[in-house]
CSV table of C-alpha atoms in Angstrom, one decimal:
chain,number,residue,atom,x,y,z
H,1,PHE,CA,90.6,-45.8,-52.7
H,2,VAL,CA,88.7,-48.7,-54.1
H,3,GLY,CA,90.5,-51.9,-53.4
H,4,ARG,CA,92.7,-50.4,-50.7
H,5,GLY,CA,90.6,-51.3,-47.7
H,6,TRP,CA,88.6,-48.0,-47.7
H,7,THR,CA,84.8,-48.1,-47.3
H,8,SER,CA,82.0,-45.6,-46.7
H,9,SER,CA,82.7,-46.0,-43.0
H,10,HIS,CA,86.2,-44.4,-43.4
H,11,ARG,CA,85.0,-40.8,-43.0
H,12,LEU,CA,88.1,-39.3,-41.4
H,13,ARG,CA,86.1,-37.6,-38.7
H,14,GLY,CA,88.1,-35.6,-36.2
H,15,LEU,CA,90.8,-34.8,-38.7
H,16,ALA,CA,91.5,-31.5,-40.5
H,17,VAL,CA,91.4,-32.3,-44.2
H,18,GLY,CA,92.2,-30.0,-47.1
H,19,TYR,CA,91.6,-30.6,-50.8
H,20,PHE,CA,93.7,-28.8,-53.4
H,21,ARG,CA,93.5,-28.9,-57.2
H,22,CYS,CA,96.8,-28.0,-58.8
H,23,ARG,CA,96.6,-27.6,-62.6
H,24,TYR,CA,99.6,-28.6,-64.7
H,25,ILE,CA,99.8,-27.8,-68.4
H,26,ARG,CA,101.2,-30.7,-70.4
H,27,PRO,CA,103.1,-29.6,-73.6
H,28,ASP,CA,102.4,-31.2,-76.9
H,29,PRO,CA,105.2,-33.7,-77.5
H,30,LYS,CA,104.9,-33.1,-81.2
H,31,ALA,CA,105.4,-29.3,-80.9
H,32,SER,CA,108.8,-27.7,-81.5
H,33,GLY,CA,111.2,-27.2,-78.7
H,34,GLU,CA,110.5,-23.5,-78.6
H,35,ALA,CA,106.7,-24.1,-78.4
H,36,GLN,CA,107.2,-26.7,-75.6
H,37,GLN,CA,109.4,-24.2,-73.7
H,38,LYS,CA,106.6,-21.6,-73.8
H,39,VAL,CA,104.2,-24.2,-72.3
H,40,PHE,CA,106.7,-25.0,-69.5
H,41,ASP,CA,107.2,-21.3,-68.8
H,42,ALA,CA,103.4,-20.8,-68.5
H,43,ASN,CA,103.1,-23.5,-65.9
H,44,PRO,CA,102.7,-22.0,-62.4
H,45,TYR,CA,104.8,-24.7,-60.8
H,46,GLY,CA,108.3,-25.9,-61.4
H,47,GLY,CA,107.5,-29.2,-59.8
H,48,VAL,CA,105.2,-30.7,-57.3
H,49,PRO,CA,104.0,-27.8,-55.2
H,50,ARG,CA,104.6,-27.7,-51.4
H,51,ILE,CA,101.4,-26.8,-49.7
H,52,GLN,CA,101.4,-25.3,-46.2
H,53,VAL,CA,98.2,-24.4,-44.2
H,54,ARG,CA,97.5,-22.5,-41.0
H,55,ILE,CA,94.9,-24.2,-38.8
H,56,LYS,CA,93.2,-22.4,-35.9
H,57,GLY,CA,92.6,-25.5,-33.8
H,58,LYS,CA,90.0,-28.0,-32.6
H,59,LYS,CA,86.6,-26.9,-31.5
H,60,VAL,CA,86.0,-27.3,-27.8
H,61,PRO,CA,83.1,-26.9,-25.3
H,62,ASN,CA,82.4,-23.5,-23.8
H,63,ALA,CA,83.1,-23.6,-20.1
H,64,ASN,CA,80.7,-20.7,-19.5
H,65,SER,CA,77.7,-22.8,-20.8
H,66,PHE,CA,77.7,-25.2,-17.8
H,67,THR,CA,77.2,-25.3,-14.0
H,68,ASP,CA,77.7,-28.1,-11.5
H,69,SER,CA,74.1,-29.1,-12.0
H,70,SER,CA,74.6,-29.6,-15.8
H,71,THR,CA,73.9,-33.1,-17.1
H,72,THR,CA,74.9,-32.6,-20.7
H,73,PRO,CA,77.3,-35.4,-21.9
H,74,TYR,CA,80.4,-34.5,-23.9
H,75,SER,CA,79.0,-35.9,-27.2
H,76,SER,CA,76.0,-33.5,-27.0
H,77,MET,CA,78.0,-30.4,-26.0
H,78,SER,CA,78.1,-27.5,-28.5
H,79,LYS,CA,81.7,-26.8,-29.5
H,80,SER,CA,83.5,-23.9,-31.0
H,81,TYR,CA,87.0,-22.5,-31.5
H,82,SER,CA,88.5,-20.9,-28.4
H,83,THR,CA,91.9,-19.6,-27.1
H,84,ASN,CA,90.8,-19.9,-23.5
H,85,PRO,CA,92.7,-22.5,-21.5
H,86,ALA,CA,89.7,-23.3,-19.3
H,87,ASP,CA,87.9,-24.5,-22.4
H,88,HIS,CA,91.0,-26.5,-23.6
H,89,LEU,CA,91.4,-28.3,-20.3
H,90,LEU,CA,87.7,-29.1,-20.0
H,91,ASP,CA,87.8,-30.7,-23.5
H,92,PHE,CA,90.9,-32.7,-22.6
H,93,LEU,CA,89.4,-34.0,-19.4
H,94,MET,CA,86.1,-35.1,-21.1
H,95,ASN,CA,87.2,-36.1,-24.6
H,96,PRO,CA,87.0,-39.9,-24.8
H,97,ARG,CA,89.3,-40.2,-27.8
H,98,TYR,CA,92.6,-38.5,-26.7
H,99,GLY,CA,91.6,-37.2,-23.2
H,100,ARG,CA,90.5,-38.7,-20.0
H,101,GLY,CA,86.8,-39.3,-21.0
H,102,LEU,CA,85.4,-38.1,-17.7
H,103,ASP,CA,81.7,-38.1,-17.2
H,104,HIS,CA,80.0,-34.7,-16.6
H,105,SER,CA,79.3,-35.7,-13.0
H,106,ARG,CA,83.1,-35.7,-12.3
H,107,ILE,CA,83.6,-32.0,-13.5
H,108,GLY,CA,83.2,-28.9,-11.3
H,109,PHE,CA,81.9,-26.9,-14.2
H,110,THR,CA,81.3,-23.7,-12.1
H,111,SER,CA,85.0,-23.5,-11.3
H,112,PHE,CA,85.9,-23.8,-14.9
H,113,SER,CA,83.4,-21.1,-15.9
H,114,THR,CA,84.8,-18.8,-13.2
H,115,ALA,CA,88.4,-19.4,-14.4
H,116,LYS,CA,87.4,-18.7,-18.1
H,117,THR,CA,85.7,-15.4,-17.1
H,118,LYS,CA,89.0,-14.3,-15.5
H,119,PHE,CA,91.2,-15.4,-18.4
H,120,ASN,CA,89.1,-13.4,-20.8
H,121,LYS,CA,89.3,-10.1,-18.9
H,122,THR,CA,91.4,-7.3,-20.4
H,123,VAL,CA,94.5,-6.5,-18.3
H,124,THR,CA,97.6,-4.4,-18.5
H,125,TYR,CA,100.7,-6.7,-18.9
H,126,ALA,CA,104.0,-6.1,-17.3
H,127,SER,CA,105.2,-4.9,-20.7
H,128,GLY,CA,102.7,-2.1,-20.6
H,129,ARG,CA,100.5,-3.5,-23.4
H,130,THR,CA,96.9,-4.6,-22.8
H,131,GLY,CA,95.0,-7.7,-23.9
H,132,ALA,CA,93.2,-10.7,-22.6
H,133,MET,CA,94.6,-12.0,-19.3
H,134,LEU,CA,95.6,-15.4,-20.5
H,135,PRO,CA,95.0,-16.5,-24.1
H,136,CYS,CA,96.5,-19.9,-25.0
H,137,ASN,CA,97.1,-22.1,-28.0
H,138,SER,CA,97.3,-25.4,-26.2
H,139,VAL,CA,99.0,-28.4,-27.9
H,140,ILE,CA,98.6,-32.0,-26.6
H,141,LEU,CA,101.7,-34.1,-27.1
H,142,THR,CA,100.8,-37.8,-27.6
H,143,ASP,CA,104.2,-39.1,-26.4
H,144,ARG,CA,103.3,-37.7,-22.9
H,145,THR,CA,101.1,-39.4,-20.3
H,146,LEU,CA,97.6,-38.0,-19.5
H,147,MET,CA,99.0,-36.7,-16.2
H,148,GLU,CA,101.9,-35.0,-17.8
H,149,ASN,CA,99.6,-33.2,-20.3
H,150,VAL,CA,97.3,-32.0,-17.5
H,151,GLN,CA,100.3,-30.7,-15.5
H,152,THR,CA,101.4,-28.7,-18.6
H,153,PHE,CA,97.9,-27.2,-18.9
H,154,LEU,CA,97.9,-26.2,-15.2
H,155,GLN,CA,101.5,-24.8,-15.3
H,156,ASN,CA,100.7,-22.6,-18.2
H,157,MET,CA,97.5,-21.2,-16.7
H,158,ARG,CA,98.9,-21.0,-13.1
H,159,ARG,CA,96.1,-23.1,-11.7
H,160,GLY,CA,95.6,-26.1,-9.5
H,161,MET,CA,93.0,-28.8,-9.9
H,162,PRO,CA,91.9,-30.3,-6.6
H,163,TYR,CA,89.5,-33.2,-6.4
H,164,VAL,CA,86.7,-32.1,-4.1
H,165,GLN,CA,83.5,-34.1,-3.3
H,166,GLY,CA,83.9,-36.3,-6.4
H,167,ARG,CA,84.6,-33.4,-8.9
H,168,PHE,CA,87.7,-31.9,-10.4
H,169,ARG,CA,87.8,-28.2,-9.8
H,170,LEU,CA,90.0,-25.5,-11.4
H,171,LYS,CA,91.5,-23.2,-8.7
H,172,PRO,CA,93.7,-20.2,-9.0
H,173,LEU,CA,97.2,-20.2,-7.5
H,174,ASP,CA,97.3,-16.6,-6.5
H,175,THR,CA,95.8,-14.2,-3.9
H,176,GLY,CA,93.6,-12.2,-6.3
H,177,HIS,CA,89.9,-12.1,-7.0
H,178,PRO,CA,88.6,-15.4,-8.4
H,179,SER,CA,87.0,-14.0,-11.5
H,180,ASP,CA,88.3,-10.4,-11.9
H,181,PRO,CA,92.0,-9.8,-12.3
H,182,GLN,CA,91.6,-6.1,-11.9
H,183,ASN,CA,90.0,-6.5,-8.5
H,184,THR,CA,92.6,-6.5,-5.8
H,185,THR,CA,90.2,-7.8,-3.1
H,186,PRO,CA,90.3,-11.6,-2.9
H,187,THR,CA,87.5,-13.8,-1.7
H,188,ILE,CA,88.5,-15.1,1.7
H,189,THR,CA,87.2,-18.6,2.6
H,190,PHE,CA,88.2,-18.6,6.2
H,191,ALA,CA,89.8,-16.1,8.7
H,192,VAL,CA,92.1,-18.1,11.0
H,193,THR,CA,92.7,-16.7,14.5
H,194,GLU,CA,94.3,-18.2,17.5
H,195,ASN,CA,91.0,-19.7,18.4
H,196,GLU,CA,91.3,-22.2,15.5
H,197,LEU,CA,95.0,-23.0,16.1
H,198,VAL,CA,96.0,-26.2,18.0
H,199,GLY,CA,99.3,-25.2,19.4
H,200,GLY,CA,101.5,-22.5,17.7
H,201,LEU,CA,102.5,-21.9,14.1
H,202,THR,CA,105.7,-21.8,12.1
H,203,ILE,CA,106.8,-19.3,9.5
H,204,GLU,CA,109.5,-20.1,7.0
H,205,GLY,CA,111.0,-17.6,4.6
H,206,GLN,CA,112.6,-18.6,1.3
H,207,GLY,CA,116.3,-18.7,0.8
H,208,HIS,CA,118.3,-18.0,-2.3
H,209,ARG,CA,117.6,-21.5,-3.5
H,210,ASP,CA,113.9,-20.5,-4.1
H,211,GLN,CA,114.3,-16.8,-4.7
H,212,TYR,CA,115.2,-15.3,-8.1
H,213,ASN,CA,116.0,-11.9,-9.6
H,214,GLN,CA,115.6,-12.9,-13.2
H,215,ILE,CA,113.2,-15.2,-15.1
H,216,LYS,CA,113.8,-16.6,-18.5
H,217,ALA,CA,110.6,-17.9,-20.2
H,218,THR,CA,110.6,-19.8,-23.5
H,219,PHE,CA,107.5,-19.9,-25.7
H,220,PRO,CA,106.6,-20.7,-29.3
H,221,ASP,CA,106.6,-17.4,-31.0
H,222,PRO,CA,104.4,-16.9,-34.1
H,223,GLY,CA,106.4,-13.8,-34.9
H,224,ASN,CA,109.5,-16.1,-35.2
H,225,ASN,CA,107.9,-18.6,-37.5
H,226,TRP,CA,106.6,-20.5,-34.4
H,227,GLU,CA,110.2,-21.2,-33.3
H,228,VAL,CA,111.0,-21.1,-29.6
H,229,ASN,CA,111.7,-17.6,-28.4
H,230,THR,CA,112.9,-16.4,-25.0
H,231,VAL,CA,111.8,-13.4,-22.9
H,232,ILE,CA,113.7,-12.1,-19.9
H,233,TYR,CA,112.1,-10.4,-16.9
H,234,PRO,CA,113.3,-7.9,-15.8
H,235,GLU,CA,115.4,-6.8,-18.7
H,236,GLU,CA,119.1,-6.8,-18.0
H,237,GLY,CA,120.3,-3.3,-17.0
H,238,SER,CA,116.8,-2.0,-16.3
H,239,ASN,CA,116.1,-0.1,-13.0
H,240,LYS,CA,114.2,-3.1,-11.6
H,241,ASP,CA,117.1,-5.4,-12.6
H,242,THR,CA,119.6,-3.2,-10.9
H,243,THR,CA,117.6,-2.9,-7.8
H,244,LEU,CA,117.0,-6.7,-7.4
H,245,LEU,CA,120.7,-7.4,-8.0
H,246,ALA,CA,121.7,-5.0,-5.3
H,247,GLU,CA,119.2,-6.7,-2.9
H,248,ASP,CA,120.9,-10.0,-3.6
H,249,ASN,CA,124.5,-8.6,-3.3
H,250,GLY,CA,125.1,-8.7,-7.0
H,251,ARG,CA,124.5,-12.4,-7.3
H,252,ARG,CA,122.5,-13.4,-10.4
H,253,LEU,CA,119.7,-15.8,-9.5
H,254,ILE,CA,118.0,-17.1,-12.7
H,255,LYS,CA,114.9,-19.3,-13.0
H,256,GLU,CA,114.1,-20.8,-16.4
H,257,ILE,CA,110.5,-21.7,-17.3
H,258,SER,CA,108.8,-23.2,-20.3
H,259,LEU,CA,105.5,-21.8,-21.5
H,260,GLU,CA,104.5,-24.4,-24.2
H,261,HIS,CA,100.9,-23.1,-24.5
H,262,ILE,CA,101.6,-19.4,-24.5
H,263,THR,CA,102.1,-17.8,-28.0
H,264,ASN,CA,101.8,-14.1,-27.0
H,265,LYS,CA,105.1,-12.4,-26.0
H,266,ASN,CA,103.3,-9.9,-23.7
H,267,VAL,CA,101.6,-12.8,-21.8
H,268,ALA,CA,104.9,-14.6,-21.5
H,269,VAL,CA,106.5,-11.5,-19.9
H,270,ASP,CA,103.6,-11.1,-17.6
H,271,ILE,CA,103.8,-14.7,-16.3
H,272,ALA,CA,107.6,-14.3,-15.9
H,273,SER,CA,107.0,-11.2,-13.7
H,274,ILE,CA,104.5,-13.1,-11.5
H,275,VAL,CA,106.8,-16.0,-11.0
H,276,LEU,CA,109.6,-13.6,-10.0
H,277,LYS,CA,107.3,-11.7,-7.6
H,278,ASN,CA,106.0,-14.9,-6.0
H,279,SER,CA,109.6,-16.2,-5.4
H,280,ARG,CA,110.6,-13.0,-3.6
H,281,LYS,CA,107.5,-12.6,-1.4
H,282,LYS,CA,106.7,-16.2,-0.6
H,283,LYS,CA,106.5,-17.4,3.0
H,284,ILE,CA,105.3,-20.7,4.3
H,285,ILE,CA,103.0,-20.7,7.4
H,286,SER,CA,102.5,-24.1,9.0
H,287,PHE,CA,100.0,-25.0,11.7
H,288,ILE,CA,97.5,-27.5,13.0
H,289,ALA,CA,93.9,-26.2,13.1
H,290,THR,CA,90.6,-27.3,14.5
H,291,ALA,CA,87.8,-29.0,12.4
H,292,GLU,CA,86.4,-25.6,11.3
H,293,LEU,CA,89.1,-25.5,8.6
H,294,HIS,CA,87.4,-28.4,6.8
H,295,GLU,CA,85.4,-25.7,5.1
H,296,ALA,CA,88.5,-24.6,3.2
H,297,GLN,CA,89.6,-26.5,0.0
H,298,VAL,CA,93.0,-26.8,-1.6
H,299,GLY,CA,93.5,-23.5,-3.5
H,300,ASP,CA,91.2,-21.4,-1.3
H,301,ILE,CA,92.5,-18.2,0.2
H,302,ILE,CA,92.5,-17.9,4.0
H,303,THR,CA,93.9,-15.2,6.3
H,304,VAL,CA,95.9,-15.8,9.5
H,305,THR,CA,95.9,-13.4,12.5
H,306,TYR,CA,98.4,-14.1,15.2
H,307,ASP,CA,99.3,-11.2,17.4
H,308,SER,CA,102.5,-12.7,18.9
H,309,LEU,CA,104.2,-12.8,15.5
H,310,GLY,CA,102.6,-9.5,14.2
H,311,LEU,CA,100.3,-11.3,11.7
H,312,SER,CA,97.1,-9.4,11.0
H,313,ALA,CA,94.9,-11.0,8.4
H,314,ALA,CA,98.0,-12.2,6.5
H,315,LYS,CA,97.1,-14.0,3.3
């Protein structure tokens, strides 16, 4: 690269670089046509070879290595390959080159560590197979804004990210245990009774507009040469599908979702099943509460007991 503007400072750091040596045997121009043909036949390539490589991905910080009291800056963090989305989002938020470049004091590390622990747990998927709860192969698209990329991260891991007391925290959007997906007992932040209510409360059910009986989820499938594939839950004609259709008077209600970071078919089916269940069981409870509820944060699980409406520790 001498004379082309390259110096010793151009080290290509942060890039995946491969070096390949391809040997081409040149025939002797003075040899007979038969001898030259033998040389051509002996060459391993008929032309310039097309090289394809499979790259695991960028090394990222380990969310389990830090707590809210950690003071390690991003540049000094030990990094390794990971398929855990909590690690991916943490890297994106702190990376100064293509991410937000947040200082360590702005990150709620403990919440990221708790989420990572849950994502790594072995579960039984809706398909009946078993594996890690939520492995991801996250891709950052540079034509999107920072906010759009963060939203894609959160949608694929079914999480919210509230900003609490100066720190971004990763919070689950479900009613399960915060770190153990096999534990059906959630951590309750606050038990609301009529003593904490100012006035009454309102309960709203979901109509057909927000209720589905079939979910179609698209995802990049490594088994299909990384082309987009589609999974359907429940499968058409299955017992569950027939039951849900009957409940909705035979009307097909389809929701399509995109799982850009999910590359495991079983995980895609599992997420589709959760989206469907949430749509059919979701209810909205609205009320004004006393100052005691300041203890709860966005994403926390609370219970509501209201005898007049038959609510007993409803989540």
